[in-house]
Amino acid sequence: MADTEVRDAPASAPGPGLSESVARLRRSRVREQRRHRAWAVLTPLVLLGVWETASRTGMLDKRFFPSPTNIVASAYTFVSEPETRAQLLTSLGDSGTRLVIGFLLGTVAGLVVGLAMGLNPVTRHALSALINAIYPLPKLTLFPLMLIFFGVGNTSMIALIALGTFFMVCINTASGVLYSNPVYGDVATAFELPALVRIRTITIPAAIPSIVDGVRLGFGQALIILVSTEFVAGGGGIGYLIWNSWQVLNVPVMFVGLAVVGLTGWLVSVGITRLGRLLAPWQND
């Protein structure tokens, strides 16, 4: 009878101490996130304040380092006037087309080849020497070859952007597949999962954080190559706008172009990072 009463007794609810601990942990994480956001906002503001002060007090030459407020005023004038606004929009359109096409081509190729290298030892050994030899080369040095193969114009610039993106994505994808937690492979072996199911449900999800890092770095590389090739080749684009503004000593417009490039890189990097957290929520801090 006593045993029956013990078995039928309801399980005790968690005590108030556990709830308080969870609440404290959540509050601690919220405070930590707020500190991170504060540092992310305050650091650029402090640097801009130092720049503004140095420019106004003469510590920096205003001809080459105008104050941020002066740059903002020049940017407003540049955007508000129809002729210069059309020039900016045309430059953004030219650069955006080259960047998007080259980045997408390089990303797709990098994912395919990276997965093949990570999954297949023959492919890995066949391509690793070639990739390791070409990857360290400054990509701008390969631009003459692109001009030979594809001629002068957008195609050669897009090809070089795709090449730079490819290496970043490919290397990180192959590393993510090769160096994922070995426990995942042991689980797949224990459950005797078929090869395709193992790749789809274990190998690729385990490599997602490394793949996302490769895509983020690949976009940064693509942006660098885009501006560099537009410096050299001309033909319009935000890089040409920056270089041309420097040549005529229109320094505020040059800084406007630099700000556009930096803001684009930051926004896309944040977007790719958020996408990675959605695809691999178990990797969130």
Tab-separated table of C-alpha atoms in Angstrom:
chain	number	residue	atom	x	y	z
A	1	MET	CA	0.000	0.000	0.000
A	2	ALA	CA	2.786	2.380	0.887
A	3	ASP	CA	4.593	1.538	-2.349
A	4	THR	CA	1.421	2.326	-4.319
A	5	GLU	CA	1.092	5.714	-2.640
A	6	VAL	CA	4.700	6.504	-3.426
A	7	ARG	CA	4.286	5.557	-7.085
A	8	ASP	CA	1.053	7.535	-7.439
A	9	ALA	CA	2.476	10.658	-5.842
A	10	PRO	CA	2.935	13.450	-8.432
A	11	ALA	CA	6.442	14.516	-9.302
A	12	SER	CA	7.513	17.562	-7.420
A	13	ALA	CA	7.516	20.771	-9.445
A	14	PRO	CA	10.807	22.528	-9.924
A	15	GLY	CA	11.554	24.822	-7.063
A	16	PRO	CA	11.652	28.603	-7.283
A	17	GLY	CA	15.444	28.513	-7.244
A	18	LEU	CA	15.566	27.003	-10.749
A	19	SER	CA	13.254	29.657	-12.200
A	20	GLU	CA	15.288	32.409	-10.608
A	21	SER	CA	18.497	30.954	-12.026
A	22	VAL	CA	17.024	30.828	-15.527
A	23	ALA	CA	15.780	34.403	-15.199
A	24	ARG	CA	19.194	35.587	-14.014
A	25	LEU	CA	20.859	33.817	-16.926
A	26	ARG	CA	18.505	35.470	-19.402
A	27	ARG	CA	19.061	38.901	-17.879
A	28	SER	CA	22.805	38.343	-18.007
A	29	ARG	CA	22.667	37.427	-21.696
A	30	VAL	CA	20.501	40.468	-22.472
A	31	ARG	CA	22.962	42.756	-20.675
A	32	GLU	CA	25.862	41.160	-22.577
A	33	GLN	CA	24.104	41.674	-25.914
A	34	ARG	CA	23.434	45.309	-25.027
A	35	ARG	CA	27.108	45.833	-24.176
A	36	HIS	CA	28.127	44.333	-27.504
A	37	ARG	CA	25.721	46.626	-29.385
A	38	ALA	CA	26.945	49.630	-27.398
A	39	TRP	CA	30.565	48.908	-28.318
A	40	ALA	CA	29.600	48.395	-31.964
A	41	VAL	CA	27.920	51.819	-32.039
A	42	LEU	CA	30.229	53.822	-29.768
A	43	THR	CA	33.536	52.847	-31.372
A	44	PRO	CA	32.738	54.318	-34.834
A	45	LEU	CA	31.187	57.398	-33.204
A	46	VAL	CA	34.310	58.022	-31.132
A	47	LEU	CA	36.541	57.635	-34.184
A	48	LEU	CA	34.354	60.023	-36.162
A	49	GLY	CA	34.502	62.502	-33.289
A	50	VAL	CA	38.305	62.310	-33.213
A	51	TRP	CA	38.414	62.781	-36.978
A	52	GLU	CA	36.062	65.780	-36.795
A	53	THR	CA	38.137	67.412	-34.053
A	54	ALA	CA	41.452	66.769	-35.796
A	55	SER	CA	40.158	68.213	-39.072
A	56	ARG	CA	38.679	71.333	-37.473
A	57	THR	CA	41.745	72.049	-35.339
A	58	GLY	CA	44.177	71.683	-38.229
A	59	MET	CA	45.795	68.447	-37.075
A	60	LEU	CA	44.663	66.953	-40.390
A	61	ASP	CA	44.900	68.731	-43.730
A	62	LYS	CA	41.339	69.667	-44.721
A	63	ARG	CA	42.209	69.373	-48.394
A	64	PHE	CA	42.794	65.638	-48.055
A	65	PHE	CA	40.894	64.818	-44.830
A	66	PRO	CA	37.779	66.992	-44.706
A	67	SER	CA	35.678	66.666	-41.574
A	68	PRO	CA	32.863	64.080	-41.528
A	69	THR	CA	30.263	66.872	-41.358
A	70	ASN	CA	31.777	68.416	-44.492
A	71	ILE	CA	31.690	65.042	-46.223
A	72	VAL	CA	28.030	64.587	-45.296
A	73	ALA	CA	27.210	68.054	-46.648
A	74	SER	CA	29.075	67.288	-49.881
A	75	ALA	CA	27.279	63.951	-50.154
A	76	TYR	CA	23.912	65.685	-49.788
A	77	THR	CA	24.846	68.170	-52.512
A	78	PHE	CA	26.135	65.342	-54.710
A	79	VAL	CA	22.924	63.374	-54.336
A	80	SER	CA	20.523	66.303	-54.566
A	81	GLU	CA	21.777	67.617	-57.914
A	82	PRO	CA	20.220	65.692	-60.842
A	83	GLU	CA	23.392	65.408	-62.930
A	84	THR	CA	25.642	64.110	-60.146
A	85	ARG	CA	22.866	61.903	-58.758
A	86	ALA	CA	22.502	60.275	-62.161
A	87	GLN	CA	26.270	59.747	-62.218
A	88	LEU	CA	26.163	58.066	-58.802
A	89	LEU	CA	23.207	55.845	-59.731
A	90	THR	CA	24.915	54.807	-62.968
A	91	SER	CA	28.098	53.959	-61.071
A	92	LEU	CA	26.155	51.932	-58.509
A	93	GLY	CA	24.297	50.096	-61.265
A	94	ASP	CA	27.487	49.197	-63.137
A	95	SER	CA	29.284	48.021	-60.003
A	96	GLY	CA	26.233	46.211	-58.639
A	97	THR	CA	25.807	44.193	-61.830
A	98	ARG	CA	29.447	43.111	-61.865
A	99	LEU	CA	29.471	42.354	-58.161
A	100	VAL	CA	26.268	40.311	-58.016
A	101	ILE	CA	27.006	38.191	-61.092
A	102	GLY	CA	30.639	37.549	-60.183
A	103	PHE	CA	29.845	36.800	-56.546
A	104	LEU	CA	27.042	34.367	-57.370
A	105	LEU	CA	29.114	32.523	-59.979
A	106	GLY	CA	32.085	32.229	-57.636
A	107	THR	CA	29.923	31.137	-54.704
A	108	VAL	CA	28.138	28.377	-56.619
A	109	ALA	CA	31.388	27.077	-58.099
A	110	GLY	CA	33.122	27.247	-54.715
A	111	LEU	CA	30.344	25.307	-53.006
A	112	VAL	CA	30.311	22.563	-55.638
A	113	VAL	CA	34.085	22.120	-55.805
A	114	GLY	CA	34.511	22.499	-52.028
A	115	LEU	CA	31.945	19.801	-51.309
A	116	ALA	CA	33.546	17.532	-53.916
A	117	MET	CA	36.977	18.040	-52.353
A	118	GLY	CA	35.683	17.446	-48.850
A	119	LEU	CA	33.746	14.299	-49.749
A	120	ASN	CA	36.027	12.708	-52.342
A	121	PRO	CA	39.735	12.120	-51.569
A	122	VAL	CA	40.614	11.748	-55.255
A	123	THR	CA	39.130	15.156	-56.096
A	124	ARG	CA	40.820	16.681	-53.057
A	125	HIS	CA	44.275	15.407	-53.948
A	126	ALA	CA	43.831	16.271	-57.624
A	127	LEU	CA	42.853	19.909	-57.009
A	128	SER	CA	44.528	20.874	-53.728
A	129	ALA	CA	47.943	21.616	-55.266
A	130	LEU	CA	46.417	23.784	-57.996
A	131	ILE	CA	44.225	25.712	-55.574
A	132	ASN	CA	47.025	26.193	-53.048
A	133	ALA	CA	49.286	27.518	-55.815
A	134	ILE	CA	46.827	30.038	-57.284
A	135	TYR	CA	45.077	31.176	-54.101
A	136	PRO	CA	47.986	33.232	-52.649
A	137	LEU	CA	48.430	35.209	-55.877
A	138	PRO	CA	47.075	38.783	-55.710
A	139	LYS	CA	44.021	38.485	-57.901
A	140	LEU	CA	44.679	41.792	-59.633
A	141	THR	CA	47.830	40.248	-61.140
A	142	LEU	CA	45.560	37.805	-62.987
A	143	PHE	CA	43.544	40.597	-64.568
A	144	PRO	CA	45.716	40.693	-67.733
A	145	LEU	CA	44.937	36.997	-68.256
A	146	MET	CA	41.228	37.727	-67.903
A	147	LEU	CA	41.577	40.467	-70.510
A	148	ILE	CA	43.266	37.989	-72.863
A	149	PHE	CA	40.571	35.347	-72.369
A	150	PHE	CA	37.468	37.544	-72.187
A	151	GLY	CA	38.512	40.856	-73.722
A	152	VAL	CA	38.080	44.362	-72.378
A	153	GLY	CA	34.753	44.940	-70.668
A	154	ASN	CA	32.476	43.622	-67.974
A	155	THR	CA	33.102	39.943	-68.681
A	156	SER	CA	36.759	40.033	-67.676
A	157	MET	CA	35.947	41.955	-64.478
A	158	ILE	CA	33.141	39.557	-63.578
A	159	ALA	CA	35.430	36.579	-64.193
A	160	LEU	CA	38.080	37.960	-61.838
A	161	ILE	CA	35.465	38.677	-59.136
A	162	ALA	CA	34.136	35.131	-59.496
A	163	LEU	CA	37.658	33.727	-59.229
A	164	GLY	CA	38.403	35.600	-56.019
A	165	THR	CA	35.096	34.528	-54.480
A	166	PHE	CA	35.590	30.933	-55.583
A	167	PHE	CA	38.772	30.384	-53.587
A	168	MET	CA	37.334	31.712	-50.327
A	169	VAL	CA	34.153	29.662	-50.573
A	170	CYS	CA	35.860	26.521	-51.853
A	171	ILE	CA	38.569	26.376	-49.180
A	172	ASN	CA	36.168	27.059	-46.312
A	173	THR	CA	33.604	24.568	-47.607
A	174	ALA	CA	36.178	21.797	-47.956
A	175	SER	CA	37.537	22.568	-44.473
A	176	GLY	CA	34.048	22.513	-42.993
A	177	VAL	CA	33.371	19.081	-44.450
A	178	LEU	CA	36.754	17.635	-43.498
A	179	TYR	CA	37.089	19.024	-39.986
A	180	SER	CA	33.545	18.744	-38.657
A	181	ASN	CA	33.041	17.040	-35.321
A	182	PRO	CA	33.972	13.337	-35.757
A	183	VAL	CA	31.124	12.386	-33.405
A	184	TYR	CA	28.689	13.167	-36.220
A	185	GLY	CA	30.374	10.601	-38.454
A	186	ASP	CA	30.326	8.026	-35.670
A	187	VAL	CA	26.586	8.529	-35.205
A	188	ALA	CA	25.967	8.127	-38.931
A	189	THR	CA	28.035	4.938	-38.966
A	190	ALA	CA	26.266	3.559	-35.918
A	191	PHE	CA	22.844	4.088	-37.521
A	192	GLU	CA	24.109	2.823	-40.906
A	193	LEU	CA	22.765	5.847	-42.774
A	194	PRO	CA	22.935	5.741	-46.584
A	195	ALA	CA	25.553	7.991	-48.173
A	196	LEU	CA	23.125	10.545	-49.590
A	197	VAL	CA	21.165	10.787	-46.344
A	198	ARG	CA	24.406	11.171	-44.410
A	199	ILE	CA	25.553	14.008	-46.670
A	200	ARG	CA	22.194	15.784	-46.563
A	201	THR	CA	21.436	15.458	-42.857
A	202	ILE	CA	24.890	15.402	-41.221
A	203	THR	CA	27.793	16.437	-43.437
A	204	ILE	CA	26.354	19.619	-44.948
A	205	PRO	CA	24.659	20.902	-41.747
A	206	ALA	CA	27.899	20.354	-39.805
A	207	ALA	CA	29.824	22.354	-42.410
A	208	ILE	CA	27.335	25.267	-42.544
A	209	PRO	CA	29.241	27.571	-40.113
A	210	SER	CA	32.445	27.210	-42.127
A	211	ILE	CA	30.556	27.643	-45.408
A	212	VAL	CA	28.916	30.827	-44.137
A	213	ASP	CA	32.317	32.202	-43.114
A	214	GLY	CA	33.630	31.397	-46.581
A	215	VAL	CA	30.707	33.163	-48.279
A	216	ARG	CA	31.164	36.222	-46.042
A	217	LEU	CA	34.894	36.371	-46.756
A	218	GLY	CA	34.197	35.719	-50.423
A	219	PHE	CA	31.953	38.759	-50.633
A	220	GLY	CA	34.632	40.910	-49.039
A	221	GLN	CA	37.131	39.600	-51.578
A	222	ALA	CA	34.660	40.269	-54.383
A	223	LEU	CA	34.213	43.865	-53.233
A	224	ILE	CA	37.971	44.432	-53.079
A	225	ILE	CA	38.495	42.993	-56.570
A	226	LEU	CA	35.577	45.009	-57.954
A	227	VAL	CA	36.981	48.340	-56.790
A	228	SER	CA	40.545	47.394	-57.795
A	229	THR	CA	39.594	46.389	-61.325
A	230	GLU	CA	37.499	49.531	-61.771
A	231	PHE	CA	40.538	51.553	-60.700
A	232	VAL	CA	42.604	49.902	-63.431
A	233	ALA	CA	40.096	49.338	-66.221
A	234	GLY	CA	37.852	52.369	-65.784
A	235	GLY	CA	34.623	52.097	-67.687
A	236	GLY	CA	32.389	53.353	-64.886
A	237	GLY	CA	31.505	51.961	-61.492
A	238	ILE	CA	32.018	53.058	-57.924
A	239	GLY	CA	35.751	52.292	-58.080
A	240	TYR	CA	36.129	54.529	-61.123
A	241	LEU	CA	34.167	57.242	-59.307
A	242	ILE	CA	36.549	57.063	-56.333
A	243	TRP	CA	39.675	57.144	-58.499
A	244	ASN	CA	38.408	59.897	-60.774
A	245	SER	CA	37.400	62.025	-57.768
A	246	TRP	CA	40.903	61.652	-56.345
A	247	GLN	CA	42.526	62.629	-59.627
A	248	VAL	CA	40.585	65.910	-59.758
A	249	LEU	CA	41.040	66.397	-55.972
A	250	ASN	CA	37.314	66.186	-55.314
A	251	VAL	CA	38.116	64.552	-51.981
A	252	PRO	CA	34.627	64.720	-50.378
A	253	VAL	CA	33.116	62.774	-53.298
A	254	MET	CA	35.965	60.279	-53.005
A	255	PHE	CA	35.018	59.708	-49.373
A	256	VAL	CA	31.389	59.329	-50.405
A	257	GLY	CA	32.421	56.483	-52.712
A	258	LEU	CA	34.509	54.906	-49.956
A	259	ALA	CA	31.558	55.164	-47.563
A	260	VAL	CA	29.297	53.437	-50.096
A	261	VAL	CA	31.764	50.568	-50.462
A	262	GLY	CA	32.236	50.224	-46.702
A	263	LEU	CA	28.507	50.381	-45.966
A	264	THR	CA	27.788	47.768	-48.639
A	265	GLY	CA	30.382	45.405	-47.204
A	266	TRP	CA	29.074	45.859	-43.667
A	267	LEU	CA	25.406	45.362	-44.557
A	268	VAL	CA	26.038	42.241	-46.636
A	269	SER	CA	28.341	40.803	-43.962
A	270	VAL	CA	25.634	41.302	-41.324
A	271	GLY	CA	23.052	39.725	-43.619
A	272	ILE	CA	25.202	36.670	-44.326
A	273	THR	CA	25.953	36.256	-40.610
A	274	ARG	CA	22.234	36.371	-39.773
A	275	LEU	CA	21.514	33.856	-42.520
A	276	GLY	CA	24.141	31.570	-41.013
A	277	ARG	CA	22.457	31.792	-37.621
A	278	LEU	CA	19.141	30.837	-39.187
A	279	LEU	CA	20.669	27.882	-41.019
A	280	ALA	CA	22.711	26.715	-38.022
A	281	PRO	CA	20.981	27.977	-34.842
A	282	TRP	CA	22.928	25.498	-32.720
A	283	GLN	CA	26.071	27.542	-33.393
A	284	ASN	CA	24.686	30.733	-31.814
A	285	ASP	CA	26.643	32.107	-28.867
